[in-house]
CSV table of C-alpha atoms in Angstrom, one decimal:
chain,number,residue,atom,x,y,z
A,108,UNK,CA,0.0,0.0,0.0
A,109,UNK,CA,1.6,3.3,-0.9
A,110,UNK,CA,2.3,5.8,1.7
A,111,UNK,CA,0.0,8.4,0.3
A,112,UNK,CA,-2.7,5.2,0.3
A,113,UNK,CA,-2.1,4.9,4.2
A,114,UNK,CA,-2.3,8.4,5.1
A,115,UNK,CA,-5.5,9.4,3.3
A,116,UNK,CA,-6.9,6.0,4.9
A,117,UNK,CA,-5.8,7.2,8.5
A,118,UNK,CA,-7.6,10.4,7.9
A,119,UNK,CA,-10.5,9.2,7.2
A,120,UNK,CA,-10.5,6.7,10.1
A,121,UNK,CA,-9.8,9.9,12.4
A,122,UNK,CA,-12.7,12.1,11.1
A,123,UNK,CA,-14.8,9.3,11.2
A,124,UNK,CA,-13.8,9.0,14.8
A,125,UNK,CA,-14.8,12.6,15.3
A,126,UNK,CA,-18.0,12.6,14.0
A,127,UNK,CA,-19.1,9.4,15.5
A,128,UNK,CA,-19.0,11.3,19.1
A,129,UNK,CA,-22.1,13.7,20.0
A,130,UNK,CA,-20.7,17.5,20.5
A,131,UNK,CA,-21.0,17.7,24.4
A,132,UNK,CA,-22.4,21.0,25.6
A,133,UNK,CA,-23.0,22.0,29.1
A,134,UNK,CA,-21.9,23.4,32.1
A,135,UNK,CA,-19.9,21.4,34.9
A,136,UNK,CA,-18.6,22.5,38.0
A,137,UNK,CA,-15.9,20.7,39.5
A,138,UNK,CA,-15.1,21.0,43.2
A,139,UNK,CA,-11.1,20.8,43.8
A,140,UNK,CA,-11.6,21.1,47.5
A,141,UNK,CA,-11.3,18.7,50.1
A,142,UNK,CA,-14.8,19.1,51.3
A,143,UNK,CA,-18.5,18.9,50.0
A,144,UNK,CA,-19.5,21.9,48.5
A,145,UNK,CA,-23.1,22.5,48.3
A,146,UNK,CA,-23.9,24.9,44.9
A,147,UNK,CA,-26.6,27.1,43.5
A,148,UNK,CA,-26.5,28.8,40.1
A,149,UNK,CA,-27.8,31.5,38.7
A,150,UNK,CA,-28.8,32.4,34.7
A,151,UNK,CA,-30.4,34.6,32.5
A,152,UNK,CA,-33.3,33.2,30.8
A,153,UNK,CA,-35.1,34.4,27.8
A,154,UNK,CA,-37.1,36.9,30.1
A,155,UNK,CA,-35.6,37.3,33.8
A,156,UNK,CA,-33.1,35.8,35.8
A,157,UNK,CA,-33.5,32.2,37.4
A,158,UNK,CA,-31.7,30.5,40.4
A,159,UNK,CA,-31.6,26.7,40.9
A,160,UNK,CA,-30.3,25.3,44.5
A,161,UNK,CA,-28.7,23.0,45.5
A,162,UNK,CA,-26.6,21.0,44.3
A,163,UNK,CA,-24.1,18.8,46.6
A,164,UNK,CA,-20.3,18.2,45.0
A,165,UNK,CA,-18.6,15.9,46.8
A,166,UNK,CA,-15.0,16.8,46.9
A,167,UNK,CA,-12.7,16.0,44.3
A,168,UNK,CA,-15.7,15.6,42.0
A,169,UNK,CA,-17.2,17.2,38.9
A,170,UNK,CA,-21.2,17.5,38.3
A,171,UNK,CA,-23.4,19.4,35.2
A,172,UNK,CA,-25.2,22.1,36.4
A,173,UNK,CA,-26.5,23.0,32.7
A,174,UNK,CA,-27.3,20.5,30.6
A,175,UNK,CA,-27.3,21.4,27.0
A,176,UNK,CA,-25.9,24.7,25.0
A,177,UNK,CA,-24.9,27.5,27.3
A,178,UNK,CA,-27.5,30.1,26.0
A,179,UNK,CA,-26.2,32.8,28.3
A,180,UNK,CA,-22.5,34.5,28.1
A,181,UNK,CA,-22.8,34.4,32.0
A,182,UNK,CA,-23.7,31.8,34.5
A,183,UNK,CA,-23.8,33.0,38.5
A,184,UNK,CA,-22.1,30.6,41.1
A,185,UNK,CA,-22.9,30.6,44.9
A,186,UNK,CA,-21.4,27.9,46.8
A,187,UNK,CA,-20.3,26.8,50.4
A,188,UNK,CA,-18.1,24.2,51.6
A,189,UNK,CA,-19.7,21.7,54.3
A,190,UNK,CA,-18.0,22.3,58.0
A,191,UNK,CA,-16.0,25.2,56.7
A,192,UNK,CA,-16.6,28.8,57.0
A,193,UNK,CA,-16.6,31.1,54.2
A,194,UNK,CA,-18.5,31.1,51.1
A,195,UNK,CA,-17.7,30.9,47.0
A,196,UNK,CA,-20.0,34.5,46.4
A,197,UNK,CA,-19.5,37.8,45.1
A,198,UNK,CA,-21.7,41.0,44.3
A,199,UNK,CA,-24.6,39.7,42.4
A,200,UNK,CA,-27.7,39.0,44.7
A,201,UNK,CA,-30.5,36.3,43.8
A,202,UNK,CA,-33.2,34.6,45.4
A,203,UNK,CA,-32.1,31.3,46.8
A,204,UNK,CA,-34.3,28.6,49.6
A,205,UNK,CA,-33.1,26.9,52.2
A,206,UNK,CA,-34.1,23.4,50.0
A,207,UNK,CA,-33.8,22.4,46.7
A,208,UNK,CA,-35.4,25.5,44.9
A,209,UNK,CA,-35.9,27.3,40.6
A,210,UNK,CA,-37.0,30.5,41.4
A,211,UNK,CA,-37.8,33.0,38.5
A,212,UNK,CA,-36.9,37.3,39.1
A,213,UNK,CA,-34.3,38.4,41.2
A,214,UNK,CA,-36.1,41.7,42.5
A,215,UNK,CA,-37.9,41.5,46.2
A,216,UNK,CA,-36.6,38.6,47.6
A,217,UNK,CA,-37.6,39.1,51.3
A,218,UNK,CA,-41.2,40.6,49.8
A,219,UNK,CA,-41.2,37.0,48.5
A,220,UNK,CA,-40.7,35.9,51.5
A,221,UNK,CA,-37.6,34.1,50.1
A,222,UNK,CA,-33.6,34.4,51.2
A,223,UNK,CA,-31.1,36.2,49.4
A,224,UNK,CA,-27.4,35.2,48.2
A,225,UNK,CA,-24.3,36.7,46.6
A,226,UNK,CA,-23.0,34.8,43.6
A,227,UNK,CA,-20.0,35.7,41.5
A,228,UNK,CA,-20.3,35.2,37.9
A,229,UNK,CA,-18.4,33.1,35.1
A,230,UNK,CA,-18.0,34.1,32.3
A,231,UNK,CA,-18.7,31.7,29.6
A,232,UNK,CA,-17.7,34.1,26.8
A,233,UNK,CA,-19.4,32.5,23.6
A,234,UNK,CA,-18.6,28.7,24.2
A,235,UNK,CA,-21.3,25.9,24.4
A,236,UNK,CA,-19.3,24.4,27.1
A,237,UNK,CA,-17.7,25.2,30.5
A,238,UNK,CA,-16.1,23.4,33.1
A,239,UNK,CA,-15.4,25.6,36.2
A,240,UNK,CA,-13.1,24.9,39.1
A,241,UNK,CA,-14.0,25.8,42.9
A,242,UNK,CA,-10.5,25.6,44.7
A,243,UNK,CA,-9.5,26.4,48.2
């Protein structure tokens, strides 16, 4: 078989490879700590805001927040580590519950009658999936 033969054979092997594989598109956060970190999320949906609680990461362990294409550039994190004080937050404030909660709007949380969190955001510039790191 000539060289040339091989090569274009290899190729096509590869690509088929490729294609053969679904596009994955999502976003995971992966806790690098040594405890369990217990997450909410925040996004922008076609209309408002939403925030989805909780999520527990054991550590050392990845999980998908967001399954399917990232439709927003930027995806809020708020997360705690189990036995440890100090939080993952930062200036943006949502709506969160003490259980597992989606809550739609951001605006008059205690109105509500619902609690309030900082989150920090990630930004996912234009990719249809992230994988984000919460470290020590």
């Amino acid at each position: 078989m000539s060289q040339r033969l091989h090569q274009n054979l290899l190729r096509g092997l590869l690509v088929a490879c490729v294609l053969s594989f679904p596009a994955r598109a999502e976003f995971e956060l992966c806790n690098k700590s040594d405890h369990t970190a217990v997450v909410a999320i925040g996004y922008k949906s076609s209309k408002d805001w939403v925030s989805e609680g909780w999520w527990r990461i054991k550590p050392r362990a990845c999980r998908v927040l967001i399954a399917g294409p990232l439709r927003t550039r930027y995806v809020l994190v708020h997360a705690a580590q189990e036995g440890v004080d100090g939080d993952w937050d930062g200036a943006y404030r949502l709506c969160v519950k003490p259980k597992n909660f989606k809550i739609r709007g951001r605006q008059d949380c205690r109105k509500r009658k619902l609690g309030e969190a900082r989150f920090f955001a990630v930004d996912t510039g234009s990719a249809l999936t992230m994988v984000y790191n919460l470290s020590d």
